[in-house]
Amino acid sequence: MTPHRFHGRALALAVVALTLIVPILPAPVQAQDSVSTSGALTHFTPAEVARFSKQIEGDLAGRGARVAIVFRAGRAREALPKGIAYTHGAFWVYRDVKTAEGKVEHGYAVYNLYAGDGKAWPTTVSRLVQDFPYDFTSGSTVDDVAVIVPSPEVQRRLLAVIDSPTYAALHNPAYSTIANPLSPKYQNCNGFMLDVIASAVWDTTDRDQIRADLRAHYTPTKIQTGPVLRLLAPLADARLRTDDHSGPLRTATYESIAAFMRDNGLLSDAYSLTFAR
Amino acid sequence: MRSLVTLACLASFAAPVAAFAQDSVQNGSNAAKASTEVVAGLGASGVQTLSAVAVLPLSVAATGSVVTGESLVASGVGAGQMAGGATAFASTPLPVTNKVIVAQPAPRLPHDAQPPAAKP
């Protein structure tokens, strides 16, 4: 075999290997889906979304929660990395809502970080979007959500941050689904919420200080993936950016945020809430 | 062989894109359409809906925390919600509407400035 032929075959084999591997990459690596799903019903009917969103609101209101952190699974559980059950989280804030009829109703407004779809804005760029429980719940692919109810004092502090310019100042639009929350380079929905929580509990608006505090006290969730998957992930999806990770892939999740808040006495409760069909 | 490899390579890169299309965020016009459809669909299901004009932090006294760099938590933020006492804050049940709140459709305004509407 001539060297030329050998290289040709090696190249062909490499390409075929890529062909087989790349399509299956996103499933085990994707830990987040910070996308708006308003109107994109798949798991629930509209009436079920309405009932489930009201069930969540009723649960939070019954607990007196002014601010809660709610997580949904926007992907099938079997497609999520091991140890990660939810993909998108947002602050649910008890608000007075002025209606088109001029009335004021009491309910929750949802404060999200959403990534683009590549049409309205790029997939690797995020925006802060406020919508409502119906919008949030419509994106769930399962019958449950996870809830963190912060302690009353943390709720008070979170309200202070959310209603201040600090909230937007903590946003980094550079988006990665697997953003390392201990690095400032990229941010996803849960990483943004973690920064808001850190700003509130440490009473600081300094992003470097927040990063230092989180490095000392917060342990992100490891995403179990092999070196080949890690190397090829960015080829499969532009949102799977890994250059902010130096060791294992780590990101912020419901599990690690709840653990951080529980370990530091920052929450009243953390639980999953199942749709009462 | 070369053509086959090229084709396979292209297909492999196209596959994830297709798989992720269903998770895509919607553009403004789709969102407006979706909002209208949501209201119509829920109405047909007997679910009461209302369109939100604005979310008001009426019951939140966040007025002292608007300058980045200042202490956010030492400025009395949240005091407006503590009428029942600090210990009751975020601990007592809250009223919540039974209606499903949905966003209004995307705004559709004429490009040119319009004369103010005549007062009734």
Short mmCIF file of C-alpha atoms in Angstrom, two decimals:
data_model
loop_
_atom_site.label_atom_id
_atom_site.label_comp_id
_atom_site.label_asym_id
_atom_site.label_seq_id
_atom_site.Cartn_x
_atom_site.Cartn_y
_atom_site.Cartn_z
CA MET A 1 0.00 0.00 0.00
CA THR A 2 1.40 3.36 -0.98
CA PRO A 3 1.56 6.14 1.62
CA HIS A 4 -0.95 8.09 -0.44
CA ARG A 5 -3.49 5.25 -0.34
CA PHE A 6 -2.89 4.67 3.37
CA HIS A 7 -3.61 8.30 4.22
CA GLY A 8 -6.70 8.23 2.04
CA ARG A 9 -8.10 5.21 3.84
CA ALA A 10 -7.24 6.64 7.25
CA LEU A 11 -9.04 9.84 6.36
CA ALA A 12 -12.06 7.95 5.12
CA LEU A 13 -12.17 5.90 8.31
CA ALA A 14 -11.93 9.05 10.43
CA VAL A 15 -14.77 10.68 8.54
CA VAL A 16 -16.94 7.58 8.83
CA ALA A 17 -16.23 7.50 12.57
CA LEU A 18 -17.25 11.13 12.84
CA THR A 19 -20.33 10.37 10.82
CA LEU A 20 -21.38 7.76 13.31
CA ILE A 21 -20.47 9.68 16.43
CA VAL A 22 -21.54 13.25 15.77
CA PRO A 23 -25.28 12.62 15.44
CA ILE A 24 -25.45 11.01 18.87
CA LEU A 25 -23.34 13.63 20.60
CA PRO A 26 -25.89 16.13 21.81
CA ALA A 27 -27.99 13.70 23.80
CA PRO A 28 -25.46 12.81 26.49
CA VAL A 29 -23.85 16.23 26.63
CA GLN A 30 -26.82 18.59 26.57
CA ALA A 31 -27.64 19.60 30.10
CA GLN A 32 -29.63 22.73 29.40
CA ASP A 33 -32.27 24.01 27.02
CA SER A 34 -32.77 27.65 27.72
CA VAL A 35 -35.17 28.21 24.87
CA SER A 36 -38.53 29.90 24.82
CA THR A 37 -41.21 27.36 24.09
CA SER A 38 -44.29 29.54 24.20
CA GLY A 39 -46.97 27.90 22.15
CA ALA A 40 -44.79 24.90 21.26
CA LEU A 41 -46.82 22.22 22.96
CA THR A 42 -45.58 18.68 22.77
CA HIS A 43 -46.20 16.88 26.05
CA PHE A 44 -49.30 18.68 27.30
CA THR A 45 -52.51 19.95 25.77
CA PRO A 46 -53.19 23.67 26.27
CA ALA A 47 -55.73 22.88 28.98
CA GLU A 48 -53.22 20.65 30.78
CA VAL A 49 -50.58 23.37 30.61
CA ALA A 50 -53.07 25.80 32.11
CA ARG A 51 -53.93 23.39 34.93
CA PHE A 52 -50.32 22.48 35.66
CA SER A 53 -49.14 26.08 35.65
CA LYS A 54 -51.98 26.99 38.00
CA GLN A 55 -51.11 24.02 40.20
CA ILE A 56 -47.54 25.28 40.50
CA GLU A 57 -48.70 28.82 41.19
CA GLY A 58 -51.14 27.57 43.82
CA ASP A 59 -48.42 25.51 45.47
CA LEU A 60 -46.05 28.48 45.62
CA ALA A 61 -48.72 30.91 46.80
CA GLY A 62 -49.82 28.46 49.47
CA ARG A 63 -46.28 28.51 50.82
CA GLY A 64 -46.22 32.28 50.73
CA ALA A 65 -43.36 32.26 48.24
CA ARG A 66 -42.61 35.72 46.91
CA VAL A 67 -39.73 34.32 44.87
CA ALA A 68 -39.21 30.70 43.90
CA ILE A 69 -36.85 28.98 41.49
CA VAL A 70 -38.62 26.52 39.22
CA PHE A 71 -37.00 24.02 36.84
CA ARG A 72 -38.50 22.10 33.97
CA ALA A 73 -37.24 19.24 31.81
CA GLY A 74 -37.30 20.47 28.25
CA ARG A 75 -35.83 17.23 26.97
CA ALA A 76 -36.79 13.63 27.49
CA ARG A 77 -35.24 12.28 30.68
CA GLU A 78 -33.53 9.44 28.84
CA ALA A 79 -31.75 12.04 26.68
CA LEU A 80 -30.30 13.88 29.67
CA PRO A 81 -26.89 13.24 31.20
CA LYS A 82 -26.84 11.00 34.23
CA GLY A 83 -27.68 12.90 37.42
CA ILE A 84 -29.42 15.77 35.65
CA ALA A 85 -33.22 15.77 35.67
CA TYR A 86 -34.11 19.31 34.57
CA THR A 87 -32.84 21.54 31.81
CA HIS A 88 -34.26 25.03 32.24
CA GLY A 89 -34.79 27.10 35.33
CA ALA A 90 -36.24 30.53 36.03
CA PHE A 91 -37.25 32.81 38.87
CA TRP A 92 -40.98 32.87 39.57
CA VAL A 93 -41.82 36.17 41.24
CA TYR A 94 -45.14 36.97 42.91
CA ARG A 95 -46.41 40.07 41.20
CA ASP A 96 -49.37 42.31 40.67
CA VAL A 97 -50.27 41.89 37.01
CA LYS A 98 -52.12 44.68 35.26
CA THR A 99 -54.52 43.23 32.72
CA ALA A 100 -55.76 44.58 29.40
CA GLU A 101 -59.06 45.32 31.13
CA GLY A 102 -57.30 47.61 33.58
CA LYS A 103 -57.65 45.27 36.53
CA VAL A 104 -54.85 44.04 38.74
CA GLU A 105 -54.53 40.31 39.36
CA HIS A 106 -52.17 38.49 41.68
CA GLY A 107 -49.95 35.82 40.22
CA TYR A 108 -46.43 34.89 39.27
CA ALA A 109 -44.27 36.38 36.54
CA VAL A 110 -41.40 34.26 35.24
CA TYR A 111 -37.93 35.71 34.73
CA ASN A 112 -35.94 33.66 32.21
CA LEU A 113 -32.67 33.66 30.37
CA TYR A 114 -33.45 32.37 26.88
CA ALA A 115 -31.04 31.48 24.10
CA GLY A 116 -31.83 32.37 20.52
CA ASP A 117 -33.19 30.04 17.87
CA GLY A 118 -30.87 31.24 15.14
CA LYS A 119 -33.68 33.23 13.50
CA ALA A 120 -34.78 35.99 15.85
CA TRP A 121 -31.30 36.03 17.34
CA PRO A 122 -28.27 33.70 17.29
CA THR A 123 -28.30 30.42 19.17
CA THR A 124 -25.14 31.36 21.01
CA VAL A 125 -26.61 34.59 22.36
CA SER A 126 -29.08 34.84 25.23
CA ARG A 127 -31.55 37.44 26.37
CA LEU A 128 -33.44 38.06 29.58
CA VAL A 129 -37.13 37.52 28.95
CA GLN A 130 -40.05 37.86 31.33
CA ASP A 131 -43.07 35.70 30.57
CA PHE A 132 -45.65 33.78 32.56
CA PRO A 133 -46.17 30.35 34.13
CA TYR A 134 -48.15 29.12 31.14
CA ASP A 135 -45.20 29.82 28.84
CA PHE A 136 -42.76 28.12 31.19
CA THR A 137 -44.87 25.02 31.75
CA SER A 138 -45.65 24.54 28.06
CA GLY A 139 -42.00 23.64 27.51
CA SER A 140 -42.01 20.70 29.89
CA THR A 141 -41.62 17.25 28.41
CA VAL A 142 -42.47 15.47 31.63
CA ASP A 143 -45.17 15.58 34.30
CA ASP A 144 -43.06 17.25 36.96
CA VAL A 145 -41.04 20.34 37.76
CA ALA A 146 -38.53 20.98 40.50
CA VAL A 147 -38.93 23.86 42.92
CA ILE A 148 -36.58 25.67 45.25
CA VAL A 149 -38.27 27.96 47.74
CA PRO A 150 -35.54 30.18 49.17
CA SER A 151 -35.64 31.25 52.79
CA PRO A 152 -37.70 34.41 53.40
CA GLU A 153 -34.55 36.50 53.80
CA VAL A 154 -33.07 35.16 50.58
CA GLN A 155 -36.38 35.85 48.83
CA ARG A 156 -36.24 39.42 50.10
CA ARG A 157 -32.70 39.81 48.82
CA LEU A 158 -33.53 38.21 45.47
CA LEU A 159 -36.39 40.65 44.99
CA ALA A 160 -33.98 43.46 45.65
CA VAL A 161 -31.61 42.23 42.95
CA ILE A 162 -34.31 41.33 40.40
CA ASP A 163 -35.87 44.78 40.73
CA SER A 164 -32.56 46.58 40.36
CA PRO A 165 -30.24 47.22 37.40
CA THR A 166 -27.91 44.66 38.91
CA TYR A 167 -30.16 41.91 37.54
CA ALA A 168 -29.43 42.85 33.93
CA ALA A 169 -25.83 43.72 34.74
CA LEU A 170 -25.24 40.13 35.88
CA HIS A 171 -26.31 38.81 32.48
CA ASN A 172 -23.63 37.62 30.07
CA PRO A 173 -25.24 37.12 26.64
CA ALA A 174 -22.51 34.71 25.49
CA TYR A 175 -24.42 31.44 25.75
CA SER A 176 -23.31 27.86 26.13
CA THR A 177 -25.65 25.03 27.09
CA ILE A 178 -22.89 23.63 29.28
CA ALA A 179 -21.50 26.92 30.57
CA ASN A 180 -19.02 26.55 33.41
CA PRO A 181 -20.55 28.60 36.25
CA LEU A 182 -17.13 29.13 37.79
CA SER A 183 -15.87 30.85 34.65
CA PRO A 184 -17.15 34.21 33.42
CA LYS A 185 -16.82 33.34 29.74
CA TYR A 186 -20.28 31.89 29.04
CA GLN A 187 -23.58 31.77 30.88
CA ASN A 188 -26.71 29.66 30.66
CA CYS A 189 -30.04 30.00 32.46
CA ASN A 190 -28.99 28.22 35.62
CA GLY A 191 -25.60 29.92 35.71
CA PHE A 192 -27.31 33.27 35.46
CA MET A 193 -29.67 32.41 38.31
CA LEU A 194 -26.72 31.24 40.36
CA ASP A 195 -25.04 34.62 39.83
CA VAL A 196 -28.23 36.42 40.90
CA ILE A 197 -28.45 34.23 44.00
CA ALA A 198 -24.79 34.88 44.79
CA SER A 199 -25.25 38.61 44.33
CA ALA A 200 -28.17 38.51 46.74
CA VAL A 201 -26.69 36.35 49.46
CA TRP A 202 -23.25 37.94 49.45
CA ASP A 203 -24.67 41.40 48.82
CA THR A 204 -22.28 42.19 46.03
CA THR A 205 -22.59 43.39 42.46
CA ASP A 206 -18.95 42.65 41.64
CA ARG A 207 -18.85 39.77 39.17
CA ASP A 208 -15.28 38.85 40.05
CA GLN A 209 -16.22 38.70 43.73
CA ILE A 210 -19.22 36.54 42.87
CA ARG A 211 -16.97 34.17 40.91
CA ALA A 212 -14.54 33.93 43.83
CA ASP A 213 -17.35 33.27 46.29
CA LEU A 214 -18.87 30.58 44.09
CA ARG A 215 -15.51 28.88 43.58
CA ALA A 216 -15.14 28.68 47.35
CA HIS A 217 -18.63 27.55 48.27
CA TYR A 218 -20.46 26.06 45.29
CA THR A 219 -19.84 22.74 43.56
CA PRO A 220 -21.23 22.52 40.03
CA THR A 221 -22.65 19.33 38.59
CA LYS A 222 -20.21 17.20 36.60
CA ILE A 223 -21.44 16.13 33.20
CA GLN A 224 -20.29 12.61 32.63
CA THR A 225 -18.82 12.42 29.16
CA GLY A 226 -15.75 10.93 27.55
CA PRO A 227 -12.89 12.84 25.92
CA VAL A 228 -14.06 12.01 22.39
CA LEU A 229 -17.55 13.33 23.05
CA ARG A 230 -16.11 16.40 24.68
CA LEU A 231 -13.81 17.06 21.75
CA LEU A 232 -16.51 16.64 19.15
CA ALA A 233 -19.44 18.22 20.99
CA PRO A 234 -18.87 21.72 19.60
CA LEU A 235 -18.96 20.25 16.09
CA ALA A 236 -22.42 18.88 16.71
CA ASP A 237 -23.98 22.03 18.14
CA ALA A 238 -22.57 25.55 18.31
CA ARG A 239 -24.14 26.00 21.75
CA LEU A 240 -22.02 23.18 23.18
CA ARG A 241 -19.01 25.37 23.86
CA THR A 242 -16.38 23.73 26.00
CA ASP A 243 -13.46 26.16 25.97
CA ASP A 244 -14.45 27.56 29.38
CA HIS A 245 -13.77 24.19 31.01
CA SER A 246 -10.32 23.11 32.12
CA GLY A 247 -11.17 19.82 33.82
CA PRO A 248 -14.34 17.78 33.65
CA LEU A 249 -17.38 19.46 32.11
CA ARG A 250 -19.31 21.11 34.93
CA THR A 251 -22.44 23.23 34.86
CA ALA A 252 -25.13 24.62 37.13
CA THR A 253 -28.19 22.47 37.63
CA TYR A 254 -31.19 22.22 39.91
CA GLU A 255 -29.36 19.55 41.83
CA SER A 256 -26.21 21.57 42.51
CA ILE A 257 -28.01 24.88 43.16
CA ALA A 258 -30.35 23.16 45.64
CA ALA A 259 -27.39 21.50 47.34
CA PHE A 260 -25.55 24.81 47.63
CA MET A 261 -28.59 26.56 49.09
CA ARG A 262 -29.43 23.68 51.41
CA ASP A 263 -25.86 23.35 52.70
CA ASN A 264 -25.71 27.06 53.48
CA GLY A 265 -29.13 27.45 55.07
CA LEU A 266 -30.48 29.51 52.18
CA LEU A 267 -33.67 27.62 51.37
CA SER A 268 -36.98 26.78 52.96
CA ASP A 269 -37.66 23.78 50.75
CA ALA A 270 -36.58 22.00 47.57
CA TYR A 271 -38.85 19.42 46.00
CA SER A 272 -40.38 18.11 42.81
CA LEU A 273 -44.01 18.82 42.01
CA THR A 274 -45.95 16.36 39.88
CA PHE A 275 -48.87 17.32 37.68
CA ALA A 276 -52.14 16.17 39.25
CA ARG A 277 -53.76 14.68 36.15
CA MET B 1 -15.81 6.43 -2.21
CA ARG B 2 -14.96 10.10 -1.89
CA SER B 3 -18.51 11.11 -2.80
CA LEU B 4 -19.91 8.66 -0.29
CA VAL B 5 -17.72 10.00 2.47
CA THR B 6 -18.62 13.59 1.64
CA LEU B 7 -22.30 12.75 1.66
CA ALA B 8 -22.03 10.92 4.94
CA CYS B 9 -20.10 13.77 6.47
CA LEU B 10 -22.70 16.32 5.41
CA ALA B 11 -25.50 14.14 6.71
CA SER B 12 -23.82 13.73 10.06
CA PHE B 13 -23.61 17.47 10.56
CA ALA B 14 -27.15 18.04 9.37
CA ALA B 15 -28.64 15.50 11.73
CA PRO B 16 -28.11 17.38 15.00
CA VAL B 17 -29.51 20.54 13.48
CA ALA B 18 -32.70 18.76 12.58
CA ALA B 19 -32.89 17.18 15.99
CA PHE B 20 -32.62 20.53 17.72
CA ALA B 21 -35.11 22.31 15.50
CA GLN B 22 -37.96 21.25 17.74
CA ASP B 23 -36.39 23.07 20.69
CA SER B 24 -36.03 26.33 18.83
CA VAL B 25 -37.24 29.59 20.21
CA GLN B 26 -39.97 31.24 18.21
CA ASN B 27 -39.66 34.49 16.38
CA GLY B 28 -41.88 37.43 17.14
CA SER B 29 -44.56 36.73 14.57
CA ASN B 30 -44.85 33.11 15.60
CA ALA B 31 -45.05 34.15 19.22
CA ALA B 32 -47.90 36.52 18.46
CA LYS B 33 -49.70 33.81 16.57
CA ALA B 34 -49.05 31.35 19.36
CA SER B 35 -50.41 33.75 21.97
CA THR B 36 -53.60 34.23 20.00
CA GLU B 37 -53.94 30.50 19.49
CA VAL B 38 -53.31 29.85 23.16
CA VAL B 39 -56.10 32.20 24.20
CA ALA B 40 -58.48 30.69 21.65
CA GLY B 41 -57.55 27.15 22.58
CA LEU B 42 -57.87 27.70 26.29
CA GLY B 43 -61.16 29.49 25.84
CA ALA B 44 -62.49 26.46 24.00
CA SER B 45 -61.35 24.31 26.91
CA GLY B 46 -63.27 26.43 29.38
CA VAL B 47 -60.11 27.95 30.87
CA GLN B 48 -60.36 31.62 31.75
CA THR B 49 -57.50 33.67 30.40
CA LEU B 50 -56.44 37.25 30.68
CA SER B 51 -53.85 39.21 28.79
CA ALA B 52 -51.22 40.94 30.84
CA VAL B 53 -50.40 44.54 30.04
CA ALA B 54 -47.69 44.96 32.61
CA VAL B 55 -46.11 43.23 35.55
CA LEU B 56 -46.08 45.64 38.43
CA PRO B 57 -43.71 45.45 41.34
CA LEU B 58 -46.40 47.34 43.25
CA SER B 59 -45.97 45.50 46.46
CA VAL B 60 -42.19 45.58 46.33
CA ALA B 61 -40.39 48.52 47.84
CA ALA B 62 -37.25 48.25 45.74
CA THR B 63 -36.69 51.93 45.44
CA GLY B 64 -33.50 52.11 47.42
CA SER B 65 -31.48 49.70 45.36
CA VAL B 66 -31.08 51.09 41.94
CA VAL B 67 -27.44 52.02 41.81
CA THR B 68 -25.00 49.27 40.96
CA GLY B 69 -22.28 49.15 43.55
CA GLU B 70 -24.48 50.06 46.48
CA SER B 71 -25.61 47.55 49.01
CA LEU B 72 -28.83 46.06 47.75
CA VAL B 73 -29.92 44.31 50.88
CA ALA B 74 -29.28 46.96 53.49
CA SER B 75 -31.50 49.56 51.90
CA GLY B 76 -34.84 48.46 53.19
CA VAL B 77 -35.74 46.62 50.04
CA GLY B 78 -38.80 44.50 50.53
CA ALA B 79 -40.02 46.60 53.42
CA GLY B 80 -43.23 47.36 51.56
CA GLN B 81 -44.11 43.69 51.70
CA MET B 82 -43.55 43.51 55.40
CA ALA B 83 -46.73 45.22 56.49
CA GLY B 84 -47.62 42.09 58.40
CA GLY B 85 -44.22 41.99 60.09
CA ALA B 86 -40.87 40.67 58.96
CA THR B 87 -41.54 37.21 60.30
CA ALA B 88 -44.62 36.91 58.07
CA PHE B 89 -42.73 37.87 54.93
CA ALA B 90 -42.75 35.04 52.41
CA SER B 91 -44.23 32.76 55.03
CA THR B 92 -47.97 33.37 54.88
CA PRO B 93 -50.21 32.18 52.01
CA LEU B 94 -50.73 34.61 49.15
CA PRO B 95 -53.81 35.11 46.98
CA VAL B 96 -53.38 34.10 43.36
CA THR B 97 -55.80 34.54 40.48
CA ASN B 98 -57.55 31.49 39.05
CA LYS B 99 -57.20 32.88 35.56
CA VAL B 100 -54.35 31.91 33.27
CA ILE B 101 -52.23 34.91 32.46
CA VAL B 102 -50.81 35.02 28.97
CA ALA B 103 -48.80 37.67 27.23
CA GLN B 104 -50.48 39.92 24.71
CA PRO B 105 -49.75 39.36 21.04
CA ALA B 106 -46.75 41.17 19.61
CA PRO B 107 -47.51 44.84 18.98
CA ARG B 108 -48.69 45.82 15.52
CA LEU B 109 -48.34 49.55 15.07
CA PRO B 110 -48.29 51.72 11.96
CA HIS B 111 -44.86 52.94 10.99
CA ASP B 112 -45.82 56.61 10.80
CA ALA B 113 -46.73 58.61 13.89
CA GLN B 114 -50.46 58.73 14.43
CA PRO B 115 -52.46 61.66 15.80
CA PRO B 116 -53.50 61.17 19.42
CA ALA B 117 -56.84 59.47 19.86
CA ALA B 118 -59.63 61.90 20.56
CA LYS B 119 -60.75 61.87 24.17
CA PRO B 120 -64.31 60.64 24.61
#
